[in-house]
PDB file of C-alpha atoms and ligand atoms in Angstrom:
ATOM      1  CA  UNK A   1       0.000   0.000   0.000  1.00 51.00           C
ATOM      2  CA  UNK A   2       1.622   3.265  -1.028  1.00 64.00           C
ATOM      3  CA  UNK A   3       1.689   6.305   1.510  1.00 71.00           C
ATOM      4  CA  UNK A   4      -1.313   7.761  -0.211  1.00 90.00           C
ATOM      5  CA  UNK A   5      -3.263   4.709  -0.467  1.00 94.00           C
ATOM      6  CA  UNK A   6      -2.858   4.678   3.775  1.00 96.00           C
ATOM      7  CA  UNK A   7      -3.715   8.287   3.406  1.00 97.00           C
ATOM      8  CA  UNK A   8      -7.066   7.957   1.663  1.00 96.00           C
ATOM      9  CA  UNK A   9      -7.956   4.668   3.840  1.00 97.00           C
ATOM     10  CA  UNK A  10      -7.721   7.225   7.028  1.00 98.00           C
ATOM     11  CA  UNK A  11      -9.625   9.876   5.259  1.00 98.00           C
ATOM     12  CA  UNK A  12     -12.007   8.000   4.264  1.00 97.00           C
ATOM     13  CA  UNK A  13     -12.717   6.058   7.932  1.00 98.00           C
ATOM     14  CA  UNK A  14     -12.681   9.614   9.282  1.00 98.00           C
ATOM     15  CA  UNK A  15     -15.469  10.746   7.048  1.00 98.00           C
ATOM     16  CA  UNK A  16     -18.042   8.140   8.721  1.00 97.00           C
ATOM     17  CA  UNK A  17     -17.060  10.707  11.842  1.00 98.00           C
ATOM     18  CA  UNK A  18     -18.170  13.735   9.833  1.00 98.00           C
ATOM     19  CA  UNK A  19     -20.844  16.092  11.207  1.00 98.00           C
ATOM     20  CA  UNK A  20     -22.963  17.718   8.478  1.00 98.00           C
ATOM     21  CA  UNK A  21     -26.500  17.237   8.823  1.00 98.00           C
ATOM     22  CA  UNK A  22     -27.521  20.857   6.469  1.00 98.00           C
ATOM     23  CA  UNK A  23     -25.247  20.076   3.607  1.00 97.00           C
ATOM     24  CA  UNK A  24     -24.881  16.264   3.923  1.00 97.00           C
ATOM     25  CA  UNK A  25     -21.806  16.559   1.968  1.00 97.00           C
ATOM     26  CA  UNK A  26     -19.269  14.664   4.352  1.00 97.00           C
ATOM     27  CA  UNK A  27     -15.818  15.167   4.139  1.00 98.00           C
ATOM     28  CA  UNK A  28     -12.842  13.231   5.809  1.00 98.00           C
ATOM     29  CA  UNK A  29      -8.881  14.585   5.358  1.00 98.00           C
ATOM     30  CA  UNK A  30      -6.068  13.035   6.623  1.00 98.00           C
ATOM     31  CA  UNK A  31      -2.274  14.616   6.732  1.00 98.00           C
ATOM     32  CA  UNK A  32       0.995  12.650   6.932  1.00 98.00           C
ATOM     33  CA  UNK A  33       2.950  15.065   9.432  1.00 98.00           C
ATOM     34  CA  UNK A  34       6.764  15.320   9.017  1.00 98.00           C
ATOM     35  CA  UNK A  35       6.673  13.724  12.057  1.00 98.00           C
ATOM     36  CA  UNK A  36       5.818  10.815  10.015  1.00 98.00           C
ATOM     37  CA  UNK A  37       2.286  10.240  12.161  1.00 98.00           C
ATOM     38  CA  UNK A  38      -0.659  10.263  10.727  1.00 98.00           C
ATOM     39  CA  UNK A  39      -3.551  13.257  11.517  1.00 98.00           C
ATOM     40  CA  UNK A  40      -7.237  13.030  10.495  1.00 98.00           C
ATOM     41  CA  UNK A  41     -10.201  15.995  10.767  1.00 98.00           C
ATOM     42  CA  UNK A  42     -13.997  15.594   9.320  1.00 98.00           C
ATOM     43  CA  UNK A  43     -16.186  18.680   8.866  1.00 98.00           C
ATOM     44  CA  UNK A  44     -17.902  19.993  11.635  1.00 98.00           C
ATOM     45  CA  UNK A  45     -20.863  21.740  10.620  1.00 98.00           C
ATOM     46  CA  UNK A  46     -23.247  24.122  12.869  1.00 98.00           C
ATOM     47  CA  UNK A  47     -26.784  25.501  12.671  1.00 98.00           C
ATOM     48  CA  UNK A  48     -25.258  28.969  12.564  1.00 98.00           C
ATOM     49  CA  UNK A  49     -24.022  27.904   9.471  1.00 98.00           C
ATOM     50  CA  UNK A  50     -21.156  30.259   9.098  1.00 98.00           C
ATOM     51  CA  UNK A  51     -19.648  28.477  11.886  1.00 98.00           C
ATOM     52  CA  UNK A  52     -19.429  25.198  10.544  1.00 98.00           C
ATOM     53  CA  UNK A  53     -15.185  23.692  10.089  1.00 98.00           C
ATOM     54  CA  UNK A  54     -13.922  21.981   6.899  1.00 98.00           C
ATOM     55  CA  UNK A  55     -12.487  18.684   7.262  1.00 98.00           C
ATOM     56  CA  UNK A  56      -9.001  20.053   6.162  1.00 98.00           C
ATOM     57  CA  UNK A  57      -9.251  22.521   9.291  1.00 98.00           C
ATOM     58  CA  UNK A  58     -10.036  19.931  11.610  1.00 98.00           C
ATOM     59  CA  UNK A  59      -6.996  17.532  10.105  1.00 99.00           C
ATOM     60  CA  UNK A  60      -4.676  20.896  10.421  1.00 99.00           C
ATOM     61  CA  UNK A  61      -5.689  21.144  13.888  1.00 98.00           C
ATOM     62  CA  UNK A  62      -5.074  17.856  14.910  1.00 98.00           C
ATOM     63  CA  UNK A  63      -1.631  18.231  13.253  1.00 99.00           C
ATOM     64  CA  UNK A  64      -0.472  21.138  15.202  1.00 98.00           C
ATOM     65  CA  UNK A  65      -2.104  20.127  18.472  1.00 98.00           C
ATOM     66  CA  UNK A  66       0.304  16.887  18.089  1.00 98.00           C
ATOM     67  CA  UNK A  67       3.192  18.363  17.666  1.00 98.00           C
ATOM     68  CA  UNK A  68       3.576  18.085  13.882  1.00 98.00           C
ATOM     69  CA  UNK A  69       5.188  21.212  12.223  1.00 98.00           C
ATOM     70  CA  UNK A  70       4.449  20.506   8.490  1.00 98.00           C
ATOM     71  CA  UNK A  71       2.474  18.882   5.912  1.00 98.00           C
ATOM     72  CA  UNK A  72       4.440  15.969   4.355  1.00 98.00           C
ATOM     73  CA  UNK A  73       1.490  14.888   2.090  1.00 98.00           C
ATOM     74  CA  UNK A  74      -2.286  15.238   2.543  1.00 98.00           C
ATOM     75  CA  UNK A  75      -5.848  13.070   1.339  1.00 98.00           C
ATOM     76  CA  UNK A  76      -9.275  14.341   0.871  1.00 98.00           C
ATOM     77  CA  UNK A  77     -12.060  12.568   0.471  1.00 98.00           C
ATOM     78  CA  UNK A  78     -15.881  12.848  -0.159  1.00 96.00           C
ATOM     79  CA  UNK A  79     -18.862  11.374  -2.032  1.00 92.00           C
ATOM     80  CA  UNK A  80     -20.158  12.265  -4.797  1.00 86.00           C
ATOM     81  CA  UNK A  81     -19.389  11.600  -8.914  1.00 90.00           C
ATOM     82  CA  UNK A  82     -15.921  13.573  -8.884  1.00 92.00           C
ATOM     83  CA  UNK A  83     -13.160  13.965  -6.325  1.00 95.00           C
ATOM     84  CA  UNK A  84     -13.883  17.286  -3.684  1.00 94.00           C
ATOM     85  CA  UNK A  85     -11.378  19.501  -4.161  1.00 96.00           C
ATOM     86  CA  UNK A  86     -10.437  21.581  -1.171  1.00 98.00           C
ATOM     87  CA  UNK A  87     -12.000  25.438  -0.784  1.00 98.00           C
ATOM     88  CA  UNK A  88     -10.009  28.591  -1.252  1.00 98.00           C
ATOM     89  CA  UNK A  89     -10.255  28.661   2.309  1.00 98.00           C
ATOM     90  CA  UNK A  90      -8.661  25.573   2.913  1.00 98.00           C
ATOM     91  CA  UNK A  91      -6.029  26.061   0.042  1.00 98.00           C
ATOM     92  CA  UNK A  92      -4.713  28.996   1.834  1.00 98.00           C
ATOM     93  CA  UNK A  93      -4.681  27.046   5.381  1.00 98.00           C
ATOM     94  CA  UNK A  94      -3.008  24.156   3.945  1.00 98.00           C
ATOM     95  CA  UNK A  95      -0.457  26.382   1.688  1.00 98.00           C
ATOM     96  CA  UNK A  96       0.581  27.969   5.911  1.00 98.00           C
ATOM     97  CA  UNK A  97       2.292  24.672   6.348  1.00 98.00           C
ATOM     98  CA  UNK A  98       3.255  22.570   3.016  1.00 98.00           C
ATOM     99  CA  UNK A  99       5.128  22.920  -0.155  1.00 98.00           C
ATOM    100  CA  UNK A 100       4.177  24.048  -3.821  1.00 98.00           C
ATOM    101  CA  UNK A 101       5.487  20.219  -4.024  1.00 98.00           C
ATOM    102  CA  UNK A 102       3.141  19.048  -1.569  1.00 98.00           C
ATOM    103  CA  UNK A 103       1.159  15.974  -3.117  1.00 98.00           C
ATOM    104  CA  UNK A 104      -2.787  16.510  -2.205  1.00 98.00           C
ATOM    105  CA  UNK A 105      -4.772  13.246  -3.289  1.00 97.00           C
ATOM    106  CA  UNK A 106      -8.369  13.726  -3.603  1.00 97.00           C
ATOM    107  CA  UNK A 107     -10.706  10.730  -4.062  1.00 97.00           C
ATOM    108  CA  UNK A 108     -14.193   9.951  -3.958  1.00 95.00           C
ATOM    109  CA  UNK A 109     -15.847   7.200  -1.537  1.00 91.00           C
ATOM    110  CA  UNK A 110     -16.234   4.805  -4.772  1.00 89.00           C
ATOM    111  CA  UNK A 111     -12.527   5.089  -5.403  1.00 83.00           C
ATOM    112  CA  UNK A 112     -12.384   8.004  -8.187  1.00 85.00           C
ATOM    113  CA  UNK A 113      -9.113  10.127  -7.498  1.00 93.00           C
ATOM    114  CA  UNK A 114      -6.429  12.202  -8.475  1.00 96.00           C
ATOM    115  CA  UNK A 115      -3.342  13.241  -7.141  1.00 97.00           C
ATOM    116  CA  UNK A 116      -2.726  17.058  -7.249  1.00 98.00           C
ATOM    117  CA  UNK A 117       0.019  19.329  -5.743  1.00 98.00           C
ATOM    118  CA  UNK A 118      -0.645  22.300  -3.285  1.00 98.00           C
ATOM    119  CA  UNK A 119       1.063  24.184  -6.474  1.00 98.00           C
ATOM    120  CA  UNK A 120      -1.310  23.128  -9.372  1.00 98.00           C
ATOM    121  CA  UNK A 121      -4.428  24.521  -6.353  1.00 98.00           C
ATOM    122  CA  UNK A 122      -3.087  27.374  -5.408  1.00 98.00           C
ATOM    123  CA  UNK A 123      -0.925  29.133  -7.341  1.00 98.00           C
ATOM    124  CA  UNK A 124       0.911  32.523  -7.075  1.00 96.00           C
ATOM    125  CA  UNK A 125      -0.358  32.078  -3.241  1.00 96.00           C
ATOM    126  CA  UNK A 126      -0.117  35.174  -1.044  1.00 96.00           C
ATOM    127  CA  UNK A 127       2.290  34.184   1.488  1.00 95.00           C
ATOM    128  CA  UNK A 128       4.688  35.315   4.703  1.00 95.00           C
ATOM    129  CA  UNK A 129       7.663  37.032   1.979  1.00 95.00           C
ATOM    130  CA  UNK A 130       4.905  38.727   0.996  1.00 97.00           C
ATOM    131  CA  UNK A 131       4.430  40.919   4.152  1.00 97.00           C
ATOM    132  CA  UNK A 132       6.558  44.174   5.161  1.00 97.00           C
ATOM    133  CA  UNK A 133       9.657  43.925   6.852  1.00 92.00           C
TER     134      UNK A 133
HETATM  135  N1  THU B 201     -16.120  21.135   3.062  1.00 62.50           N
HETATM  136  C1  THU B 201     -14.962  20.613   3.571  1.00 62.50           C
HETATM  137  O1  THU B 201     -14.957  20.012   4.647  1.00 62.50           O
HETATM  138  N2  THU B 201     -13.834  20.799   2.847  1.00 62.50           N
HETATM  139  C2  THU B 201     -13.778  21.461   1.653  1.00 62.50           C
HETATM  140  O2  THU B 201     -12.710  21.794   1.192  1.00 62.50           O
HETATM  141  C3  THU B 201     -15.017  21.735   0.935  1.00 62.50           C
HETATM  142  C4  THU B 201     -16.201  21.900   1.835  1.00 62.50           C
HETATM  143  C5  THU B 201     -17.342  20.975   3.845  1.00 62.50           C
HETATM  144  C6  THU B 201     -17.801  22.237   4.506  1.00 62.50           C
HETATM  145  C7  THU B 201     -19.276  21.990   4.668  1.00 62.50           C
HETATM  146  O3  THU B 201     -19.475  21.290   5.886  1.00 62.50           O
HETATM  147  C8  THU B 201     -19.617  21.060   3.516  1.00 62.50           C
HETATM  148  O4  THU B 201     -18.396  20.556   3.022  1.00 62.50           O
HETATM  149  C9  THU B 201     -20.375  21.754   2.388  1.00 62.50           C
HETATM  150  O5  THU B 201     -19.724  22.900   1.971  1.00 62.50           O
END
């Protein structure tokens, strides 16, 4: 089993975790730290629905909280026809702590995927060099 075959197994028994009764749309992620450990989040949805966390948020989280400092490489996945991508949103939090290089795999719950890189989502990112000195 490659590492993102492990990575997409732990997304995907994360999802069954999810909590999105408005959308429905559940979504499991899973990070390899470069730590080597493995970190999982589901989305966390709320009736204020403005409040509700992405599944990527919830993985970073659990990263950080464990002591993990970066992304090594990351899954996503959802149900649905084609693989969820991650939101703007979550582009941005995930480009905080990975790589252009950064492999991202996304698949579906039926087995659909592709393997992207933080790079080909989110280019010419806004990031820290970008701030005054
Ligand atoms: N969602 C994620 O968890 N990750 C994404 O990148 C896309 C959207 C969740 C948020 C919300 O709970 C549901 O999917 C519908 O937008």
């Amino acid at each position: 089993m490659s590492d993102g075959d492990e990575l997409i197994a732990a997304a995907r028994a994360v999802r069954a975790n999810a909590y999105a009764p408005y959308s429905r749309l559940t979504v499991g992620a899973a990070i390899r730290g470069d730590d080597g450990r493995l970190y999982v989040g589901a989305n966390v949805e709320n009736v204020s629905y403005p409040e509700g966390l992405c599944a990527e948020a919830a993985a970073i989280a659990a990263m950080i909280a464990g002591g993990a400092k970066r992304i090594a490489e990351m899954a996503i996945v959802a149900a649905g026809p084609d693989p969820v991508p991650p939101c703007g949103g979550c582009r941005q939090r995930i480009a905080e702590f990975a790589e252009p290089a950064t492999a991202i795999h996304l698949a579906t719950e039926a087995g659909a995927g592709v393997r992207v890189t933080l790079g080909e989502l989110l280019p010419l990112a806004f990031a820290s060099r970008h701030l005054p000195r």
